[in-house]
């Protein structure tokens, strides 16, 4: 049995990498399916539910307060997610996926990139922040990463998102970081930018 509650939709466009969909706090495995279909038509979609509950709201790791993370939980859940990706690839016959994560889902994807390089083929991180106070040195040679931040995001300070982009760049990743005129919530600009970036991968 695979370790995360999830939904899988087989793809029809074999040139597209599968997308690993990771929702924000309070979402579930159905939340990001429409976004995934919009930004990567025909791609296989593997959409997960976060295994932690915060007042009934699914998350991918625990936090002590908004923006203050339980780093033991970040590490444990990043390892669980990395293991799950391997199992799901075998079960569904998939190449390495590109993560598409929003908010808490973007943060666990960032943690997987830093702690388990090689598991993801790339990542679209929507409103991400630094998941670990002291990120490990890692080699992400050429890995494509798109980060979309919101200029008016009340949860993620711009400097925090820029620092995360810098960590990925120092690791050798091919990082595109765009600050959109948006808050923490997603905007049409996110959909347009993510779609164009994903189209450039294939
Ligand atoms: C987090 O907890 O990962 C961030 O505060 C974003 C959120 O989920 O609200």
Short mmCIF file of C-alpha atoms and ligand atoms in Angstrom, two decimals:
data_model
loop_
_atom_site.label_atom_id
_atom_site.label_comp_id
_atom_site.label_asym_id
_atom_site.label_seq_id
_atom_site.Cartn_x
_atom_site.Cartn_y
_atom_site.Cartn_z
CA UNK A 1 0.00 0.00 0.00
CA UNK A 2 1.29 3.43 -0.94
CA UNK A 3 1.86 5.76 1.98
CA UNK A 4 -0.01 8.95 1.03
CA UNK A 5 -3.70 9.44 0.27
CA UNK A 6 -3.62 10.49 -3.36
CA UNK A 7 -5.31 10.63 -6.74
CA UNK A 8 -3.62 9.63 -9.95
CA UNK A 9 -4.69 10.66 -13.44
CA UNK A 10 -2.84 8.98 -16.30
CA UNK A 11 -1.48 11.35 -18.91
CA UNK A 12 -2.18 11.50 -22.63
CA UNK A 13 0.90 13.58 -23.57
CA UNK A 14 3.90 11.29 -23.10
CA UNK A 15 6.43 14.09 -23.80
CA UNK A 16 5.32 15.88 -20.64
CA UNK A 17 6.82 14.95 -17.28
CA UNK A 18 4.25 13.88 -14.68
CA UNK A 19 3.27 16.55 -12.17
CA UNK A 20 3.34 15.91 -8.43
CA UNK A 21 0.63 18.15 -6.96
CA UNK A 22 1.05 19.36 -3.38
CA UNK A 23 -1.71 21.50 -1.88
CA UNK A 24 -1.60 24.32 0.66
CA UNK A 25 -2.78 24.15 4.28
CA UNK A 26 -6.36 22.87 4.45
CA UNK A 27 -6.38 21.45 0.93
CA UNK A 28 -6.66 17.86 -0.20
CA UNK A 29 -5.75 15.54 -3.04
CA UNK A 30 -8.45 17.00 -5.32
CA UNK A 31 -7.54 20.68 -4.87
CA UNK A 32 -4.81 21.17 -7.42
CA UNK A 33 -6.06 18.81 -10.15
CA UNK A 34 -7.72 21.67 -12.08
CA UNK A 35 -4.55 23.77 -11.81
CA UNK A 36 -2.42 20.83 -12.96
CA UNK A 37 -4.68 20.26 -15.97
CA UNK A 38 -4.55 23.98 -16.81
CA UNK A 39 -0.77 24.38 -16.68
CA UNK A 40 0.20 20.99 -18.17
CA UNK A 41 -2.56 19.69 -20.48
CA UNK A 42 -2.22 15.95 -20.98
CA UNK A 43 0.42 15.41 -18.29
CA UNK A 44 0.01 12.58 -15.80
CA UNK A 45 -1.06 14.02 -12.44
CA UNK A 46 -0.19 12.55 -9.06
CA UNK A 47 -1.98 14.59 -6.41
CA UNK A 48 -1.37 14.02 -2.70
CA UNK A 49 -3.06 14.79 0.59
CA UNK A 50 -0.84 16.12 3.36
CA UNK A 51 -0.58 13.53 6.18
CA UNK A 52 -0.50 15.98 9.12
CA UNK A 53 -3.63 17.61 10.53
CA UNK A 54 -3.68 21.10 12.04
CA UNK A 55 -7.12 21.72 13.52
CA UNK A 56 -8.51 19.35 10.93
CA UNK A 57 -6.58 20.96 8.06
CA UNK A 58 -4.25 18.68 6.08
CA UNK A 59 -0.61 19.80 5.82
CA UNK A 60 2.62 18.18 4.65
CA UNK A 61 4.53 18.89 7.90
CA UNK A 62 3.87 20.40 11.31
CA UNK A 63 4.44 24.02 12.19
CA UNK A 64 4.76 25.72 15.58
CA UNK A 65 3.21 28.97 14.32
CA UNK A 66 2.55 30.57 10.94
CA UNK A 67 5.92 30.59 9.19
CA UNK A 68 7.66 28.81 12.10
CA UNK A 69 8.29 25.20 11.19
CA UNK A 70 8.84 22.03 13.19
CA UNK A 71 12.04 21.07 11.37
CA UNK A 72 12.04 17.48 12.65
CA UNK A 73 8.64 17.13 11.01
CA UNK A 74 9.94 18.81 7.83
CA UNK A 75 12.78 16.28 7.63
CA UNK A 76 10.67 13.24 8.47
CA UNK A 77 7.89 14.13 6.05
CA UNK A 78 10.32 15.05 3.27
CA UNK A 79 11.82 11.57 3.64
CA UNK A 80 8.33 10.00 3.60
CA UNK A 81 7.47 11.95 0.47
CA UNK A 82 10.72 11.01 -1.27
CA UNK A 83 10.03 7.32 -0.49
CA UNK A 84 6.44 7.63 -1.71
CA UNK A 85 7.56 9.15 -5.01
CA UNK A 86 9.75 6.12 -5.61
CA UNK A 87 6.88 3.73 -4.82
CA UNK A 88 4.42 5.65 -6.99
CA UNK A 89 6.84 5.72 -9.91
CA UNK A 90 7.06 1.94 -9.79
CA UNK A 91 3.31 1.45 -9.27
CA UNK A 92 2.27 3.81 -12.08
CA UNK A 93 5.30 3.43 -14.36
CA UNK A 94 6.37 7.08 -14.22
CA UNK A 95 9.59 8.99 -14.83
CA UNK A 96 10.70 11.42 -12.12
CA UNK A 97 7.95 14.01 -11.60
CA UNK A 98 8.04 17.78 -11.58
CA UNK A 99 6.51 19.10 -8.34
CA UNK A 100 3.78 21.74 -8.49
CA UNK A 101 3.27 22.92 -4.92
CA UNK A 102 1.37 25.79 -3.37
CA UNK A 103 2.28 27.35 -0.01
CA UNK A 104 2.77 24.48 2.46
CA UNK A 105 2.97 22.14 -0.56
CA UNK A 106 5.66 24.34 -2.12
CA UNK A 107 7.57 24.26 1.16
CA UNK A 108 7.63 20.46 1.40
CA UNK A 109 8.71 20.31 -2.26
CA UNK A 110 11.56 22.72 -1.43
CA UNK A 111 12.54 20.46 1.47
CA UNK A 112 12.57 17.39 -0.81
CA UNK A 113 14.80 19.28 -3.29
CA UNK A 114 17.27 20.17 -0.52
CA UNK A 115 17.21 16.89 1.42
CA UNK A 116 16.57 14.34 -1.35
CA UNK A 117 18.07 15.71 -4.56
CA UNK A 118 17.45 13.43 -7.53
CA UNK A 119 13.87 12.57 -6.55
CA UNK A 120 12.23 15.43 -8.46
CA UNK A 121 12.89 16.35 -12.09
CA UNK A 122 12.05 19.99 -11.39
CA UNK A 123 9.62 22.12 -9.43
CA UNK A 124 7.09 24.90 -9.72
CA UNK A 125 6.94 26.50 -6.28
CA UNK A 126 4.00 28.84 -5.71
CA UNK A 127 4.52 31.19 -2.70
CA UNK A 128 7.36 29.11 -1.23
CA UNK A 129 9.49 29.99 1.76
CA UNK A 130 12.69 28.61 3.25
CA UNK A 131 11.75 25.24 4.79
CA UNK A 132 14.93 24.81 6.87
CA UNK A 133 16.77 27.51 8.83
CA UNK A 134 20.13 25.99 7.94
CA UNK A 135 19.72 24.30 4.54
CA UNK A 136 22.33 21.66 3.68
CA UNK A 137 24.75 22.12 0.79
CA UNK A 138 23.36 20.09 -2.06
CA UNK A 139 23.99 19.56 -5.78
CA UNK A 140 21.01 20.28 -8.03
CA UNK A 141 23.02 20.56 -11.24
CA UNK A 142 20.86 22.20 -13.87
CA UNK A 143 17.57 21.24 -12.21
CA UNK A 144 14.79 23.56 -13.46
CA UNK A 145 12.95 25.42 -10.70
CA UNK A 146 10.28 28.09 -11.12
CA UNK A 147 9.44 30.16 -8.03
CA UNK A 148 6.45 32.50 -8.08
CA UNK A 149 6.14 34.90 -5.16
CA UNK A 150 3.57 37.58 -4.35
CA UNK A 151 4.72 41.18 -3.88
CA UNK A 152 1.96 41.68 -1.29
CA UNK A 153 2.22 38.27 0.36
CA UNK A 154 1.58 38.80 4.10
CA UNK A 155 2.91 35.31 4.98
CA UNK A 156 6.16 35.12 2.98
CA UNK A 157 8.57 38.09 3.23
CA UNK A 158 10.16 38.78 -0.15
CA UNK A 159 13.65 38.50 1.37
CA UNK A 160 12.85 34.97 2.54
CA UNK A 161 11.78 33.88 -0.94
CA UNK A 162 14.86 35.54 -2.47
CA UNK A 163 17.10 33.71 0.00
CA UNK A 164 15.52 30.39 -1.00
CA UNK A 165 16.10 31.18 -4.69
CA UNK A 166 19.72 31.93 -3.83
CA UNK A 167 20.13 28.58 -2.03
CA UNK A 168 18.86 26.78 -5.13
CA UNK A 169 21.12 28.84 -7.41
CA UNK A 170 24.17 28.09 -5.27
CA UNK A 171 23.24 24.41 -5.60
CA UNK A 172 23.49 24.79 -9.37
CA UNK A 173 19.77 24.71 -10.14
CA UNK A 174 18.39 26.65 -13.11
CA UNK A 175 16.15 29.02 -11.13
CA UNK A 176 13.59 31.43 -12.46
CA UNK A 177 12.09 33.57 -9.68
CA UNK A 178 9.26 35.96 -10.51
CA UNK A 179 7.59 38.34 -8.06
CA UNK A 180 4.00 38.75 -9.18
CA UNK A 181 1.66 41.60 -8.23
CA UNK A 182 -0.30 39.28 -5.94
CA UNK A 183 -0.80 38.27 -2.32
CA UNK A 184 -0.43 34.77 -0.86
CA UNK A 185 -3.33 33.50 -2.96
CA UNK A 186 -2.87 32.40 -6.54
CA UNK A 187 -3.63 34.74 -9.43
CA UNK A 188 -4.15 34.34 -13.16
CA UNK A 189 -0.52 35.45 -13.49
CA UNK A 190 0.55 32.27 -11.68
CA UNK A 191 -1.34 30.08 -14.13
CA UNK A 192 0.06 31.90 -17.16
CA UNK A 193 3.65 31.87 -15.88
CA UNK A 194 3.53 28.23 -14.77
CA UNK A 195 2.01 27.08 -18.05
CA UNK A 196 4.63 28.91 -20.14
CA UNK A 197 7.49 27.60 -18.00
CA UNK A 198 6.22 23.99 -18.12
CA UNK A 199 5.76 24.22 -21.90
CA UNK A 200 9.44 25.18 -22.12
CA UNK A 201 10.48 21.97 -20.31
CA UNK A 202 9.16 19.56 -22.91
C1 LIG B 1 3.56 26.79 5.88
O1 LIG B 1 3.12 26.55 6.99
O2 LIG B 1 4.08 25.95 5.15
C2 LIG B 1 3.47 28.22 5.45
O3 LIG B 1 3.14 29.02 6.53
C3 LIG B 1 2.49 28.37 4.35
C4 LIG B 1 1.12 27.91 4.75
O4 LIG B 1 0.85 26.73 4.68
O5 LIG B 1 0.28 28.74 5.13
#
